[in-house]
PDB file of C-alpha atoms in Angstrom:
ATOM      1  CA  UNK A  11       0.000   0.000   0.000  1.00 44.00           C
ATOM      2  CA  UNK A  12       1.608   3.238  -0.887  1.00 46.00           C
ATOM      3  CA  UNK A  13       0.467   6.562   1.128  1.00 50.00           C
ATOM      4  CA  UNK A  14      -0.553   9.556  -0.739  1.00 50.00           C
ATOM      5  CA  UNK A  15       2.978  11.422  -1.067  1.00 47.00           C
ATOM      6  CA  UNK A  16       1.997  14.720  -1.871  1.00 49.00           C
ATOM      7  CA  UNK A  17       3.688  17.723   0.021  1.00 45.00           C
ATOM      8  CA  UNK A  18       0.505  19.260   1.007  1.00 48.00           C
ATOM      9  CA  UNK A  19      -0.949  16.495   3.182  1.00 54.00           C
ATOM     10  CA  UNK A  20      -3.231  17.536   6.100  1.00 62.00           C
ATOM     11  CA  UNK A  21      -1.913  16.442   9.738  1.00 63.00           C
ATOM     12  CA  UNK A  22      -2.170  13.458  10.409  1.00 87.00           C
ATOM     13  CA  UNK A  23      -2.134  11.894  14.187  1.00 93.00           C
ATOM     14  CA  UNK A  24      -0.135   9.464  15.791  1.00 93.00           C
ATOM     15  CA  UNK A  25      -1.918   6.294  15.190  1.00 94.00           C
ATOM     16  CA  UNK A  26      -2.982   7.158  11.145  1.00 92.00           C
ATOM     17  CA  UNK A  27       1.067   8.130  10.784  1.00 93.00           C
ATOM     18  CA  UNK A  28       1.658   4.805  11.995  1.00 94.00           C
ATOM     19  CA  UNK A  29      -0.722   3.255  10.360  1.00 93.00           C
ATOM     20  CA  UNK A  30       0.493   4.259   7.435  1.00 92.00           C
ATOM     21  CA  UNK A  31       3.693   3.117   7.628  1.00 93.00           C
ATOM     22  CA  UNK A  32       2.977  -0.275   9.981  1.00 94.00           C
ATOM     23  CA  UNK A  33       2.491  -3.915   8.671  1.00 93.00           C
ATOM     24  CA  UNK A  34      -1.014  -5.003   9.053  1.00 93.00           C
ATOM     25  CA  UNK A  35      -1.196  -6.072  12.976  1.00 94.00           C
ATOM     26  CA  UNK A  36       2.227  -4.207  13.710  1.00 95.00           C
ATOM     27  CA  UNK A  37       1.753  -2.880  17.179  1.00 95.00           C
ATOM     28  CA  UNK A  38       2.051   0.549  17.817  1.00 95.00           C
ATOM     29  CA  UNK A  39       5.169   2.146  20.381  1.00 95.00           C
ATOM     30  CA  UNK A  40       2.979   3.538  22.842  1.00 96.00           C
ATOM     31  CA  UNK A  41       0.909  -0.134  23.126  1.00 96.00           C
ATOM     32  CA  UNK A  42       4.370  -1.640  23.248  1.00 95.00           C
ATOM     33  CA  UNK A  43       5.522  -0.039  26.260  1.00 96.00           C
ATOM     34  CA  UNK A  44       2.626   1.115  27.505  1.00 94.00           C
ATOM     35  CA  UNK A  45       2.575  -1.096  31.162  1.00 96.00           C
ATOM     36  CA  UNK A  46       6.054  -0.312  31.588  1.00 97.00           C
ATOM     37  CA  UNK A  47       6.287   3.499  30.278  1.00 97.00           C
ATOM     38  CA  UNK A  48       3.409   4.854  29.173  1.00 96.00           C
ATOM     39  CA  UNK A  49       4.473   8.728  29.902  1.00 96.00           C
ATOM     40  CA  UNK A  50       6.896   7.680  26.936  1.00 97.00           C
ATOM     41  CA  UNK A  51       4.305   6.205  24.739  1.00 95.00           C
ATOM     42  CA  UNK A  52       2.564   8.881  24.843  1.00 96.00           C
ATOM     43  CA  UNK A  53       5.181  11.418  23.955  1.00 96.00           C
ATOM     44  CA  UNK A  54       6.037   9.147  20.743  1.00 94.00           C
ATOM     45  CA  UNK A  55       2.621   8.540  20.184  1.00 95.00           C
ATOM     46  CA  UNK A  56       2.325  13.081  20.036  1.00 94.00           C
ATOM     47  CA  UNK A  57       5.665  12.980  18.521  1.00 92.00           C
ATOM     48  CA  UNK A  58       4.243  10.626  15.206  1.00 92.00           C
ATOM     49  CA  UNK A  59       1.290  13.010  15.330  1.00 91.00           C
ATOM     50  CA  UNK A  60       2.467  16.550  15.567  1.00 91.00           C
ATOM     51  CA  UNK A  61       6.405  16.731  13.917  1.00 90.00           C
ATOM     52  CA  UNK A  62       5.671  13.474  10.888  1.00 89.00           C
ATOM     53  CA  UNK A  63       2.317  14.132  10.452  1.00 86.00           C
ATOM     54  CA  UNK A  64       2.605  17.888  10.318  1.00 87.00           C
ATOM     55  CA  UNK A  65       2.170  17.952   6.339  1.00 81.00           C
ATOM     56  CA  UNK A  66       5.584  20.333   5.626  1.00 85.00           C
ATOM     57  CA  UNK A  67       6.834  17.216   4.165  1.00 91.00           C
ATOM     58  CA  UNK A  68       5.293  14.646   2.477  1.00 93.00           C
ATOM     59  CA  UNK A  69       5.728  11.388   3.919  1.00 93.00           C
ATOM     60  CA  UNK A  70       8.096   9.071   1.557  1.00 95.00           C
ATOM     61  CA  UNK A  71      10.410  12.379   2.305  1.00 96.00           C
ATOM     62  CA  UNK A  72      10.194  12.672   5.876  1.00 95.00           C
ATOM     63  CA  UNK A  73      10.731   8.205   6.102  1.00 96.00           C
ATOM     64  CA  UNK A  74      14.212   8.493   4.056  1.00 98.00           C
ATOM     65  CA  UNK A  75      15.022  11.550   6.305  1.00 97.00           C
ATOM     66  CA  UNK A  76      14.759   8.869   8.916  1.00 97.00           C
ATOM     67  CA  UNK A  77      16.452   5.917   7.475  1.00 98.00           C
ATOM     68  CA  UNK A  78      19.628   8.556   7.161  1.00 98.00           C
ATOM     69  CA  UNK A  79      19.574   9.608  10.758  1.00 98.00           C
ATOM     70  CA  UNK A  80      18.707   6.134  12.302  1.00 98.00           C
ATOM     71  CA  UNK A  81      21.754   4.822   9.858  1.00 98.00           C
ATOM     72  CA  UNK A  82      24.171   7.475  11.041  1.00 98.00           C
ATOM     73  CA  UNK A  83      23.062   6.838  14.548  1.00 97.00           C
ATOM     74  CA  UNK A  84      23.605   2.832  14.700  1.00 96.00           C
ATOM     75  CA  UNK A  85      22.491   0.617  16.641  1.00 96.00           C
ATOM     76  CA  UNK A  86      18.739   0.739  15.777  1.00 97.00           C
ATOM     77  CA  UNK A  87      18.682  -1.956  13.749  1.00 98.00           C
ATOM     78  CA  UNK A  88      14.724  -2.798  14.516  1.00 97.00           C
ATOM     79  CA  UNK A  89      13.676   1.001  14.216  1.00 97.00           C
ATOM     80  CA  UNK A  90      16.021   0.754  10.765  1.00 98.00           C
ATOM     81  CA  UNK A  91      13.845  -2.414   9.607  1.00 98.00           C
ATOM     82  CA  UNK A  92      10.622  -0.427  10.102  1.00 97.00           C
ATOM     83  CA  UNK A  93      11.101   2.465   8.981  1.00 97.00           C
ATOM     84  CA  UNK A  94      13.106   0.617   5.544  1.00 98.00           C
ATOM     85  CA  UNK A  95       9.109  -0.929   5.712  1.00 97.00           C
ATOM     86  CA  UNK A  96       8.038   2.516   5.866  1.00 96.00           C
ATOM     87  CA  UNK A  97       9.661   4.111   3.375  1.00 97.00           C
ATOM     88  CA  UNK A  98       8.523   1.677   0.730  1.00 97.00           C
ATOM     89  CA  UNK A  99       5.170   1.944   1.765  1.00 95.00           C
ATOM     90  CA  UNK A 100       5.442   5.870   1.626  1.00 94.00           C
ATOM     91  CA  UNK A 101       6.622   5.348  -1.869  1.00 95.00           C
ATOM     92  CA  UNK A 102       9.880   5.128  -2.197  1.00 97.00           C
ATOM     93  CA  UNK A 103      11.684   2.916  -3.880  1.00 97.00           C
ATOM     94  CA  UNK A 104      14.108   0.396  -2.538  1.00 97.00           C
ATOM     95  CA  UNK A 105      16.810   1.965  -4.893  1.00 97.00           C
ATOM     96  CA  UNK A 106      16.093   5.211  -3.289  1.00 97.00           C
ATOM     97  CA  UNK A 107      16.092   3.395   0.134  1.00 98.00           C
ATOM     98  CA  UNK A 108      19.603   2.532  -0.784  1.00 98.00           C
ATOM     99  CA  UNK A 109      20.781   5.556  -2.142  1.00 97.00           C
ATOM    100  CA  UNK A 110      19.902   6.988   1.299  1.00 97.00           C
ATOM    101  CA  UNK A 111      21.694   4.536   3.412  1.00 98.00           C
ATOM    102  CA  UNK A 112      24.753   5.166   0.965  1.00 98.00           C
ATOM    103  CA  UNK A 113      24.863   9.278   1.963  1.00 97.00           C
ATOM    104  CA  UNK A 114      25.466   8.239   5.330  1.00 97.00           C
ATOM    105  CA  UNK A 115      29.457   6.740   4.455  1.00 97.00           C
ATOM    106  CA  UNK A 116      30.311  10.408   3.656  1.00 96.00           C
ATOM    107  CA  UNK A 117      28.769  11.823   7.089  1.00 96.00           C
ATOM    108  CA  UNK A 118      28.806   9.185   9.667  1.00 97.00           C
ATOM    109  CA  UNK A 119      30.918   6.143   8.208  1.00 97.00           C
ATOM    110  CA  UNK A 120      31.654   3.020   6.347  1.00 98.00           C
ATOM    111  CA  UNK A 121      30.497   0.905   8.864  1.00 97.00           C
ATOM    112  CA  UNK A 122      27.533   2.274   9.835  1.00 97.00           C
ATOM    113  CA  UNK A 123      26.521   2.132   6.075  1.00 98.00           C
ATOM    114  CA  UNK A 124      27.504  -1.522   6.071  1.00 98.00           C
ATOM    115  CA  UNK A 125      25.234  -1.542   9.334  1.00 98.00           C
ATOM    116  CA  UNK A 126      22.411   0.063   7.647  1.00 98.00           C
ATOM    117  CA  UNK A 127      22.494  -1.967   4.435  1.00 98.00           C
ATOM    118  CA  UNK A 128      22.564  -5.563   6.459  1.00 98.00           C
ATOM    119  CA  UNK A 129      19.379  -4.324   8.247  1.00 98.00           C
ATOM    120  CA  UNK A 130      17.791  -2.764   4.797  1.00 98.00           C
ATOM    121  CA  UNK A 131      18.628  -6.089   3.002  1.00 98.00           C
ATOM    122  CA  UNK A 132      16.111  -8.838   4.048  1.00 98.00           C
ATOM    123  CA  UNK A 133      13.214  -5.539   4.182  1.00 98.00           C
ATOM    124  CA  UNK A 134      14.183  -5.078   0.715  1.00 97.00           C
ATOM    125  CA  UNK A 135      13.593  -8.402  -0.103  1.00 96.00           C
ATOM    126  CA  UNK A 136      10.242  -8.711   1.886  1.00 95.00           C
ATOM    127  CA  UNK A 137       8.565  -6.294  -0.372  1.00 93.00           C
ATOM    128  CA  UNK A 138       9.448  -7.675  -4.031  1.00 82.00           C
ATOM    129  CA  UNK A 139       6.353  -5.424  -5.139  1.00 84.00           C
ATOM    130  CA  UNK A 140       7.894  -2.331  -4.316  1.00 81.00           C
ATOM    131  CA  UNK A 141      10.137  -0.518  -7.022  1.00 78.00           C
TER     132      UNK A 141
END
C-alpha cells in the first residue's frame, strides 16, 4: 500500500502516521511499552502526530530523512527495519532506500553504512512489489 505522497498532506495523528507506515497487525510504540512506560508512549505517540504528520513534508520524504539519521546513529537496527518498511510503503523505492543509506558513508561512516544496508537487506527483499 503506498500513502498519498503529496507535500501538502493535512496532519495526520499518531496512530494514522503509523498506520500508514505499519504492517497489518504491527503494534504501535505507545501499546508496546505502555505497562512499563506509558508517559513515553505517549510522547512518541504526540511525537508521530504533531512533527511526521505535520504535512511540511510529504511522507516518503520525511521516512528516508529517517532511514539517514537512524543509519548514522547505529544501533537501531529494529527502528532501521521499520522504517526501511516505511519508506517503501510511503513510496519510495528500494533503490532510493539505498541511495539513502549510501549518503550516510560520507557523514557518519563506512560501517555504519555496512550496518544500515545488512538491516535494509532482508526488508528489501520482503517487499518484491515495491520498485
Amino acid at each position: 500500500m503506498s500513502v498519498d505522497a503529496s507535500p501538502a498532506l493535512a496532519p495526520r495523528t499518531g496512530e494514522e502516521v503509523f498506520r500508514a507506515l505499519a504492517a497489518e497487525g504491527d503494534r504501535t510504540p505507545w501499546e508496546s511499552i505502555g505497562d512499563l512506560a506509558p508517559g513515553l508512549g505517549a510522547h512518541i505517540r504526540h511525537g508521530l502526530g504533531a512533527l511526521v504528520g505535520d504535512g511540511g513534508l510529504d511522507l516518503r520524504t520525511r521516512e528516508l530523512a529517517t532511514v539517514c539519521m537512524l543509519a548514522a546513529l547505529g544501533d537501531t537496527a529494529p527502528q532501521l527495519a521499520f522504517h526501511t518498511a516505511g519508506a517503501l510503503r510511503a513510496g519510495a523505492t528500494k533503490a532510493e532506500v539505498v541511495e539513502a543509506i549510501a549518503q550516510v558513508a560520507l557523514y557518519a561512516g563506512i560501517p555504519r553504512t555496512l550496518n544500515a544496508l545488512a538491516t535494509a537487506r532482508p526488508v528489501l527483499a520482503a517487499h518484491p512489489d515495491a520498485a
